[in-house]
XYZ file of C-alpha atoms in Angstrom:
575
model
C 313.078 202.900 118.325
C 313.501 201.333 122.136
C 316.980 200.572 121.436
C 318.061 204.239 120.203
C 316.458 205.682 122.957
C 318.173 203.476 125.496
C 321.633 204.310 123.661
C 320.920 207.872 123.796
C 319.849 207.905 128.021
C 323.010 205.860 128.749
C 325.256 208.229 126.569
C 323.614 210.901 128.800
C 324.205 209.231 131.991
C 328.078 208.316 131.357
C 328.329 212.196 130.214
C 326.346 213.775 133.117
C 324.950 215.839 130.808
C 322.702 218.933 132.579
C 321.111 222.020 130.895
C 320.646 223.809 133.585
C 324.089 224.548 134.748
C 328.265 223.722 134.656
C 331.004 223.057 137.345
C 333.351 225.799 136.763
C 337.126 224.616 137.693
C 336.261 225.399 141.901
C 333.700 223.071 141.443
C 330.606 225.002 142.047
C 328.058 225.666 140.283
C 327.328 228.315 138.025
C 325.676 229.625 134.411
C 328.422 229.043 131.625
C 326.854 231.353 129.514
C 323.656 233.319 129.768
C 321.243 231.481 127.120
C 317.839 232.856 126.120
C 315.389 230.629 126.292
C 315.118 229.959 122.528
C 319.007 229.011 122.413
C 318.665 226.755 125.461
C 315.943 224.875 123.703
C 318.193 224.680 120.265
C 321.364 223.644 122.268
C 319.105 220.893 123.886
C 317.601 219.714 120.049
C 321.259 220.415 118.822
C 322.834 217.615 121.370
C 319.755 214.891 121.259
C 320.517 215.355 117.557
C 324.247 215.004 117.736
C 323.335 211.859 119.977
C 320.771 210.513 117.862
C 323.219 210.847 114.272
C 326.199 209.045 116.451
C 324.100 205.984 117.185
C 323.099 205.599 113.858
C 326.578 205.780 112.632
C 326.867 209.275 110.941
C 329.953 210.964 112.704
C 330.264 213.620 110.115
C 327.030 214.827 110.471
C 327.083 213.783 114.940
C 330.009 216.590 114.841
C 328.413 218.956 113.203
C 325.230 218.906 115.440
C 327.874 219.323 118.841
C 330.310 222.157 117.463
C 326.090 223.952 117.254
C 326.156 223.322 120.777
C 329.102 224.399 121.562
C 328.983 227.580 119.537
C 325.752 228.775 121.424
C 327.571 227.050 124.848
C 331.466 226.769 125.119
C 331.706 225.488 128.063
C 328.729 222.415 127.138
C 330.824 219.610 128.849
C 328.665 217.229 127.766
C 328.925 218.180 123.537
C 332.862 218.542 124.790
C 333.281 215.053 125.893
C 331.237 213.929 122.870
C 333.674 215.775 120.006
C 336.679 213.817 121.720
C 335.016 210.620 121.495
C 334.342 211.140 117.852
C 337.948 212.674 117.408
C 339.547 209.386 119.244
C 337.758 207.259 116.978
C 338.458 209.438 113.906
C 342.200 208.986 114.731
C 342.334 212.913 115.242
C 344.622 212.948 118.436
C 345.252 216.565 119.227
C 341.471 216.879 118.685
C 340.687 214.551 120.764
C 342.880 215.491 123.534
C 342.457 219.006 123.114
C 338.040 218.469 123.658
C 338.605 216.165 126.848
C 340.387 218.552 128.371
C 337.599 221.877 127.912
C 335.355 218.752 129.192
C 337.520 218.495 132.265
C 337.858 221.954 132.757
C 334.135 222.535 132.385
C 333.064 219.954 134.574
C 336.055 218.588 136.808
C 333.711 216.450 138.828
C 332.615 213.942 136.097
C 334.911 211.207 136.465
C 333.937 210.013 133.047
C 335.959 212.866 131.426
C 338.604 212.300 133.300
C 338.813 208.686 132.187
C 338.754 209.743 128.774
C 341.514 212.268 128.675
C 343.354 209.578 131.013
C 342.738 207.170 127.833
C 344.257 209.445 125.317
C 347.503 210.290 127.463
C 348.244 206.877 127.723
C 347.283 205.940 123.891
C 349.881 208.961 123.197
C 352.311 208.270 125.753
C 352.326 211.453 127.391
C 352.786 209.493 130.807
C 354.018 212.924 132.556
C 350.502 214.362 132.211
C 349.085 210.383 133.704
C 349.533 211.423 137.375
C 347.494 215.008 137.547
C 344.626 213.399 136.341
C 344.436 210.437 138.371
C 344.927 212.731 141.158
C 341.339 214.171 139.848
C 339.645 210.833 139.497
C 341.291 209.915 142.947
C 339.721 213.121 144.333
C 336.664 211.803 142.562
C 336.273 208.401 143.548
C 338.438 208.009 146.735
C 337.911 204.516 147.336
C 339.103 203.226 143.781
C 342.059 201.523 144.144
C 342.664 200.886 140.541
C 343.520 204.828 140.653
C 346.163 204.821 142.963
C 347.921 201.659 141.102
C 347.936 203.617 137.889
C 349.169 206.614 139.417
C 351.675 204.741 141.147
C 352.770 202.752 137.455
C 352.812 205.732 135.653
C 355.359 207.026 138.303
C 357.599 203.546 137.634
C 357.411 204.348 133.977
C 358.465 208.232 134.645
C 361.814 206.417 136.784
C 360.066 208.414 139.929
C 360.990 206.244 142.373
C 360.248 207.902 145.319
C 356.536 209.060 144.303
C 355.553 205.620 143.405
C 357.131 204.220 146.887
C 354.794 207.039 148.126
C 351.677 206.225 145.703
C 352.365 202.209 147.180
C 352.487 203.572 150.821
C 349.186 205.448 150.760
C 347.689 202.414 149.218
C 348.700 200.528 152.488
C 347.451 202.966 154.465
C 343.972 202.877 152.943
C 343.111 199.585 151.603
C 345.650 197.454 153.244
C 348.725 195.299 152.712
C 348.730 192.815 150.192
C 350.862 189.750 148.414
C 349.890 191.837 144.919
C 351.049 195.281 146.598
C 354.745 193.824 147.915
C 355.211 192.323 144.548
C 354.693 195.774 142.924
C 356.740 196.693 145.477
C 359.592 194.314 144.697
C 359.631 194.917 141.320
C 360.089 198.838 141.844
C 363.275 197.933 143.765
C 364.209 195.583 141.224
C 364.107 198.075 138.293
C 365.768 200.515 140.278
C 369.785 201.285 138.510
C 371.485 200.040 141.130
C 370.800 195.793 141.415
C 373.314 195.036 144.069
C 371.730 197.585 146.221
C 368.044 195.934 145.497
C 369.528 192.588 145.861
C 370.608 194.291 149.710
C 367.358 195.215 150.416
C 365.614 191.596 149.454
C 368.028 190.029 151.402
C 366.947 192.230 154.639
C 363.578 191.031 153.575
C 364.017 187.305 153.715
C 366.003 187.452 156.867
C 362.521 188.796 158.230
C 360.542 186.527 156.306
C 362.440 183.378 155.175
C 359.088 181.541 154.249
C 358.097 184.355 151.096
C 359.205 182.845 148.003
C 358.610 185.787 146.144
C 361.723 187.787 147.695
C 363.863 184.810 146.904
C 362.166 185.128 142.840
C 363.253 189.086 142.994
C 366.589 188.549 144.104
C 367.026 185.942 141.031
C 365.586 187.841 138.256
C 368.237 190.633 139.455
C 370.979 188.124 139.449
C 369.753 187.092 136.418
C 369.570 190.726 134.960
C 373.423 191.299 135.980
C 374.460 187.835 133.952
C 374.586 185.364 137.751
C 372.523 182.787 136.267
C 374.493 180.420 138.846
C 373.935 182.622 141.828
C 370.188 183.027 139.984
C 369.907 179.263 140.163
C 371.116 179.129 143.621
C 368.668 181.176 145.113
C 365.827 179.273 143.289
C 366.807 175.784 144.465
C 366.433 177.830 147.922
C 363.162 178.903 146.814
C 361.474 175.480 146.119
C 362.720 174.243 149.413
C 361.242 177.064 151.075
C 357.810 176.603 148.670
C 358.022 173.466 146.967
C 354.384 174.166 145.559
C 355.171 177.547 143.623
C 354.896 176.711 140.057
C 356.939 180.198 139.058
C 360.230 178.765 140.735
C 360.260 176.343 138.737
C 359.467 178.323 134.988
C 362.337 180.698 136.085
C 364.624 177.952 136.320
C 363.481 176.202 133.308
C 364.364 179.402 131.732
C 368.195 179.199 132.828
C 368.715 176.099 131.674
C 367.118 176.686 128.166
C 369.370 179.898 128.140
C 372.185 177.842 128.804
C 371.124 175.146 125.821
C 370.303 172.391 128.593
C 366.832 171.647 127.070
C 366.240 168.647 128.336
C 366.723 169.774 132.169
C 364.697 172.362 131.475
C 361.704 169.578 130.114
C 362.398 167.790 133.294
C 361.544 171.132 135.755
C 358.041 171.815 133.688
C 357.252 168.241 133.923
C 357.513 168.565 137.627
C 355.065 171.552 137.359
C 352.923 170.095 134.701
C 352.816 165.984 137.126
C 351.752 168.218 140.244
C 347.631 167.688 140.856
C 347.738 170.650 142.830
C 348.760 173.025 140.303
C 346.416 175.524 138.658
C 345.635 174.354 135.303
C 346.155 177.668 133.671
C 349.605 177.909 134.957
C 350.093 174.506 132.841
C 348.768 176.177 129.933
C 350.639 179.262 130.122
C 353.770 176.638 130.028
C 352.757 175.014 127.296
C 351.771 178.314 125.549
C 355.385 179.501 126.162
C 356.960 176.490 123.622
C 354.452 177.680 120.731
C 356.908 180.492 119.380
C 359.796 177.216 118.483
C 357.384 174.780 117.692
C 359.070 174.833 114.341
C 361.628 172.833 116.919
C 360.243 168.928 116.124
C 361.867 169.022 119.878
C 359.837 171.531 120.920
C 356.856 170.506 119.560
C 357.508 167.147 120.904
C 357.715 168.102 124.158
C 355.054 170.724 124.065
C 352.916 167.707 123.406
C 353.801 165.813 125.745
C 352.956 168.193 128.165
C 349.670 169.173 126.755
C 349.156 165.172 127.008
C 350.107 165.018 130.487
C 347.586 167.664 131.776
C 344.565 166.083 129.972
C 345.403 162.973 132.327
C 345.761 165.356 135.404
C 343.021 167.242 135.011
C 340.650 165.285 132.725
C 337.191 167.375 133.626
C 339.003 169.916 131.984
C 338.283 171.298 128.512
C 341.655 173.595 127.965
C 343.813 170.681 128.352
C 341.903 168.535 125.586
C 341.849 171.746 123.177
C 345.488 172.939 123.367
C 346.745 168.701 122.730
C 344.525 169.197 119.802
C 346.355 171.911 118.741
C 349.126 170.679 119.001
C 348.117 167.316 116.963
C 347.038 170.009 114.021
C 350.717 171.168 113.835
C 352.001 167.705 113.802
C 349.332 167.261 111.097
C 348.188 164.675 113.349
C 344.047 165.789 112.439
C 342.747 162.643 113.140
C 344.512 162.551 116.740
C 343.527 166.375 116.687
C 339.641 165.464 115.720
C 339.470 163.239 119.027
C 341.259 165.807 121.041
C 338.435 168.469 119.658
C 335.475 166.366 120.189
C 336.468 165.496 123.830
C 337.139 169.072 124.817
C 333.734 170.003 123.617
C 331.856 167.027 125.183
C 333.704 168.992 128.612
C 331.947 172.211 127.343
C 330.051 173.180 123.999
C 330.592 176.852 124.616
C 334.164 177.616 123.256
C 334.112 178.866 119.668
C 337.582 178.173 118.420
C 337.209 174.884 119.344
C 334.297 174.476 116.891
C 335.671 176.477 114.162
C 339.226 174.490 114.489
C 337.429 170.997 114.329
C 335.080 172.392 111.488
C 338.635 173.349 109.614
C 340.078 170.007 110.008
C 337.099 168.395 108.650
C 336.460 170.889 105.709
C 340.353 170.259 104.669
C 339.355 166.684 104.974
C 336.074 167.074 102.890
C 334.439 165.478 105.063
C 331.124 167.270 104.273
C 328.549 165.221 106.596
C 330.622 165.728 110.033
C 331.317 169.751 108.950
C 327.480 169.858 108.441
C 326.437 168.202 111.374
C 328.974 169.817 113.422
C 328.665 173.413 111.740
C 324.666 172.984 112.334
C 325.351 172.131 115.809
C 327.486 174.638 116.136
C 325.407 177.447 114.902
C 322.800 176.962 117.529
C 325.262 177.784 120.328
C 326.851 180.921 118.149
C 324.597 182.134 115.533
C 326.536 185.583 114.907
C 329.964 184.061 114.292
C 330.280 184.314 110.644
C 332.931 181.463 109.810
C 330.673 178.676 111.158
C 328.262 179.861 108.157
C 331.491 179.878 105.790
C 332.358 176.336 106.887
C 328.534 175.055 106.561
C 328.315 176.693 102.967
C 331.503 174.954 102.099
C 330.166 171.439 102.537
C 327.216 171.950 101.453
C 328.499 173.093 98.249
C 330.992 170.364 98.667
C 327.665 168.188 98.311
C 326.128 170.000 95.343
C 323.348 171.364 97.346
C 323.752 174.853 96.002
C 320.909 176.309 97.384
C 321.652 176.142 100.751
C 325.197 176.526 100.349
C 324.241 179.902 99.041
C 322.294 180.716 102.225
C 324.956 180.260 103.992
C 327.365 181.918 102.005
C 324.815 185.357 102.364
C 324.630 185.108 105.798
C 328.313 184.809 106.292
C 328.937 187.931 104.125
C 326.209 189.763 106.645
C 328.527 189.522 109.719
C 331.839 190.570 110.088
C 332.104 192.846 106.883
C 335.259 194.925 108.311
C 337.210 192.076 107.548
C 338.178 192.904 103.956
C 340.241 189.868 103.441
C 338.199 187.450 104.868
C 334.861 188.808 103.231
C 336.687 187.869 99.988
C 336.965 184.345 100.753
C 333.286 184.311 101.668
C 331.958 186.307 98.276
C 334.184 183.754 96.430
C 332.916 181.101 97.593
C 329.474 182.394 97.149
C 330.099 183.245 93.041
C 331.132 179.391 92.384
C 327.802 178.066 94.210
C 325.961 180.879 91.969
C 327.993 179.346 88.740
C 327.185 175.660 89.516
C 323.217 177.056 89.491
C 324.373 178.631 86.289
C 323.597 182.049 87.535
C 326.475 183.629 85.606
C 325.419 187.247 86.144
C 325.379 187.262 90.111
C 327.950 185.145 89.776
C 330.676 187.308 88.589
C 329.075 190.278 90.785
C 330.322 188.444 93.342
C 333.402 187.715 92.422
C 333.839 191.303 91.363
C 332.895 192.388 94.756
C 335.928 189.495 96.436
C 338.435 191.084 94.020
C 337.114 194.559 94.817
C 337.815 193.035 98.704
C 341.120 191.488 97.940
C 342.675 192.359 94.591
C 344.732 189.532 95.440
C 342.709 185.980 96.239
C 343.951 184.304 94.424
C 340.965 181.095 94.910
C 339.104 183.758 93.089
C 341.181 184.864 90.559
C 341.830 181.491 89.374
C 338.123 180.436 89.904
C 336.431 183.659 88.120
C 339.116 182.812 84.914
C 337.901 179.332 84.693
C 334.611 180.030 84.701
C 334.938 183.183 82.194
C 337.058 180.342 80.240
C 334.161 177.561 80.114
C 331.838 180.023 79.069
C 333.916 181.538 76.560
C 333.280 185.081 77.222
C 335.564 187.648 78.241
C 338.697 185.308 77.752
C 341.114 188.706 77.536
C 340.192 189.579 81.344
C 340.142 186.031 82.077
C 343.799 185.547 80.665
C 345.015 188.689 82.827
C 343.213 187.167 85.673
C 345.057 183.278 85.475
C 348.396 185.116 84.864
C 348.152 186.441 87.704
C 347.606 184.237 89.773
C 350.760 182.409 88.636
C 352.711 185.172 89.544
C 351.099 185.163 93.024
C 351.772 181.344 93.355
C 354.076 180.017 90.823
C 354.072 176.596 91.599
C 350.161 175.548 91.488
C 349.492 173.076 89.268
C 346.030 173.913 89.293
C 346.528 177.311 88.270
C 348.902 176.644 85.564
C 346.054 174.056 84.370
C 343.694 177.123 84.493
C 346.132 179.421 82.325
C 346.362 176.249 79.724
C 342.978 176.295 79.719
C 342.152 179.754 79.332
C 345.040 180.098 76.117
C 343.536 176.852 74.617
C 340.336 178.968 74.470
C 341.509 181.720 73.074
C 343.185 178.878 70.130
C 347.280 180.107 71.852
C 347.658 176.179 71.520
C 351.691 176.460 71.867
C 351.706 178.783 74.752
C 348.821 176.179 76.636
C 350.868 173.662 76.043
C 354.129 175.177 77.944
C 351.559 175.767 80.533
C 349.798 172.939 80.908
C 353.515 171.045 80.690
C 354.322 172.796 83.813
C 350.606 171.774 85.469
C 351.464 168.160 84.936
C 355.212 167.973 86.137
C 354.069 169.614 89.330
C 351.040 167.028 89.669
C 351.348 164.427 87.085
C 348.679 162.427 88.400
C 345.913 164.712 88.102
C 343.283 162.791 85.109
C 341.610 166.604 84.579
C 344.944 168.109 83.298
C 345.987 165.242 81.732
C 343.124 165.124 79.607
C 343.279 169.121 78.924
C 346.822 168.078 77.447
C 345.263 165.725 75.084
C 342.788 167.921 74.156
C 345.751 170.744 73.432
C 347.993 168.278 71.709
C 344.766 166.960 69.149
C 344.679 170.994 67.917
C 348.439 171.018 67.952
C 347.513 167.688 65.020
C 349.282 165.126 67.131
C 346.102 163.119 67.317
C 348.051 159.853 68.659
C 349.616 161.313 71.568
C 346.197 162.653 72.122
C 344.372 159.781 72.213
C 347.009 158.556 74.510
C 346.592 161.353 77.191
C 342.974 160.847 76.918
C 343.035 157.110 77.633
C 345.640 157.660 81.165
C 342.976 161.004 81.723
C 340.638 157.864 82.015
C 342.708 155.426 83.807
C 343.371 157.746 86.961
C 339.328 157.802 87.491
C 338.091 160.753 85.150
C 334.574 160.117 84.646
C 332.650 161.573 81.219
C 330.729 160.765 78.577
C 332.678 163.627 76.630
C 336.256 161.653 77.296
C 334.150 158.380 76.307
C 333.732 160.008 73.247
C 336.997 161.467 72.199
C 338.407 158.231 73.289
C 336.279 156.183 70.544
C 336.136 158.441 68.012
C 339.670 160.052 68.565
C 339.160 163.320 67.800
C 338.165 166.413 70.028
C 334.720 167.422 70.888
C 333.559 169.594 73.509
């Protein structure tokens, strides 16, 4: 009960909600509409309602509670800004736009409205409308500067030049001048249509101050942009003489040189950049970041790791380093290398999730179900809400046939995160075969019926569902439909060809399972399992000898039963 009533006071305080009275458009204050005092005490019911039905989730009935509110008070600029809010997140634009407006016009002192109706121009790219209200929330909240900059970029997208050299000038003249302020400035003379002009004006600009690097970076981009990547390159050789420490001289002519197919001078710049102590880390990242789009490249994945190697020596306190070389390892399906990389980035801090869930990955692909269980239990102290640490957990538990609290897991997984449809499946899957091992066949398929309801495509539990069906002998027509499938989806899986074998020997197709399970073993012909479910097809298809023969390999590569043991000795089929 506490925590609806605090939602409901804060949704009042960002709305400015009043009874009593309105802002009419001059901005005083005055009765909307004469209420008696019966309808002022139903419009106030009306909007805690509306209020209390949003926070529990129930737009529908949220809407119909404000359109009450506004049908006893049209000009409610409170119910107003709440209808657009439920109309933006309904996906009903004109709505939406169309109630954030009346809120405006009701009450144009609330900046919250205005932010609002700012939101949806921009979400519907009516930038032309941008500058009239930030003019409002300027009038507002005068010493925002956050307003003026928007104002002033919604004029650079409109091609106004000369308002947003105005919008930049009154920014000056209130807050100041700043490095961030002549960039924007720069770059507004750089996208202007005539370069050689711009490339004028930055020259004026060094001539007064030779020592700004960032003139000398405008007046290269706009070479660039006109095809002078010579003059471009020219300009930024001048540029690290004048700042030898600026990291972004540097990228941009790393970037010529890759343009021009010289790779490996472009390797040799970032290196530069990456060797120097005294740059920002995150600037080495964002390098390093820019190869991951070609890492298909073995060059480029080469020499993004070597980079990402490099900066764990420079800046070895650092955890960012550590994790990105990891990465990096992973795609060279270097996990062991990867593993380390993991583990030292998290001795430098515990507190990054994707650093856990990538290590717990590695070691669940590994099945190596003590580390993901020590790990994943470690993990799940420091991020108890993150659903794929439970997912991981579950896995190796089930991985060590402790069912039970595999299936713990597995529930609390399914709790969080249930937007994700996809995922969700995985996780219900995976729940249905720890249900089957504990031979609870009825919630088992419920939840595999719920992960194909999920994703009528997963194929982990379309093939896992048929199997099961197929060992129980029940339902073998849905199971068939099921395995087919999931050869279509993935022709080339041995194990799900086994699984279709498996599922026609049931159902006694014994020529069609064994084209099937033909295909299973020339795709993975030293799998014991399938090489045994031959044997078994073959002894129905009465060549007993060849399966005897199948059985006996089935036990050489390491299968395991006192079944095979038997059908060995007495060679003939039992199940």
């Amino acid at each position: 009960m506490l925590k609806k009533t605090f939602l409901i006071a804060f949704a009042l305080w960002s709305a400015g909600f009043s009874y009593a009275q309105v802002k009419n458009k001059a901005g005083s204050t005055s009765p909307a509409k004469v209420l008696s005092g019966i309808d002022s005490i139903e419009v106030r019911n009306d909007f805690f309602a509306g209020l209390k039905e949003k926070t529990s989730g129930r737009s529908d009935q949220a809407e119909v509670y404000f359109k009450e509110v506004i049908k006893k008070d049209p000009l409610n600029d409170a119910a107003l800004y709440e209808l657009s809010n439920l109309y933006r997140a309904q996906q009903k634009d004109d709505l939406a736009e169309e109630y954030a407006k009346k809120a405006t016009d009701a009450n144009p002192s609330n900046k919250w409205y205005f932010l609002l109706l700012s939101d949806i121009y921009k979400q519907r790219q009516k930038i032309d409308k941008l500058p009239a209200v930030l003019d409002n929330l300027i009038r507002i909240d005068p010493d925002s500067q956050m307003y003026y900059l928007d104002k002033a970029n919604a004029y650079v997208l409109l091609k106004k030049t000369k308002e947003a050299q105005l919008t930049y000038q009154a920014i000056e003249n209130r807050f100041g001048p700043s490095d961030d302020l002549e960039t924007l400035k720069q770059r507004l003379v750089i996208n202007q249509d005539d370069p050689l002009k711009a490339i004028a004006s930055l020259k004026e600009s060094i001539k007064k101050d030779p020592s700004n690097a960032s003139n000398y970076l405008a007046i290269s981009e706009l070479y660039i942009k006109t095809g002078a990547k010579d003059k471009a390159l020219t300009v930024l050789k001048q540029a690290h003489e004048v700042d030898t420490q600026n990291p972004y001289v540097i990228l941009l002519m790393a970037d010529i040189y890759r343009s021009d197919g010289k790779d490996s001078e472009a390797f040799t710049e970032l290196k530069k950049v990456v060797s120097d102590p005294a740059v920002d880390i995150d600037i080495k990242m964002q390098i390093i970041l820019s190869y991951f789009p070609k890492l298909k490249n073995p060059t480029s994945l080469s020499e993004a790791t070597a980079l990402a190697l490099l900066t764990t020596k420079m800046h070895p306190a650092d955890p960012k380093g550590f994790a990105i070389f990891g990465d990096l390892q992973a795609q060279s399906d270097n996990f062991t290398g990867a593993k380390i990389a993991y583990k030292e980035a998290l001795k430098l801090n515990k507190n990054v999730f994707q650093v856990w869930e990538q290590l717990l990955q590695i070691e669940t692909a590994e099945g190596n179900y003590n580390s993901v269980i020590k790990d994943g239990e470690e993990a799940l102290v420091l991020f108890p809400e993150r659903s794929p640490l439970y997912l991981f957990t579950g896995i190796a538990y089930a991985g060590q046939n402790n069912h039970e609290k595999a299936i713990v897991n597995f529930l609390k997984a399914a709790s969080i995160d249930p937007e994700n449809a996809v995922y969700q499946s995985q996780v219900y899957a995976s729940l249905a075969n720890s249900l089957n091992s504990l031979k609870k066949y009825k919630e088992s398929d419920a939840a595999f019926d719920k992960a194909l309801q999920l994703d009528p495509i997963n194929a982990f539990a379309l093939n896992n569902y048929a199997y099961f069906l197929s060992l129980r002998v029940e339902r073998l027509e849905r199971a068939a439909e099921m395995s087919k499938q999931t050869n279509e989806l993935q022709p080339e899986n041995a194990s799900f060809q086994d699984t279709y074998a498996w599922v026609l020997f049931k159902q006694n197709k014994y020529d069609d399972a064994r084209i099937w399970m033909e295909k299973a073993i020339k795709n993975n012909k030293e799998n014991g399992v399938q090489l045994e479910h031959y044997g078994d097809i073959l002894f129905h298809l009465r060549q007993e000898k060849q399966a005897v023969e199948y059985w006996i390999k089935a036990k050489e590569l390491g299968v395991k039963s006192a079944i095979l043991d038997k059908k060995i000795n007495e060679k003939k089929y039992t199940d």
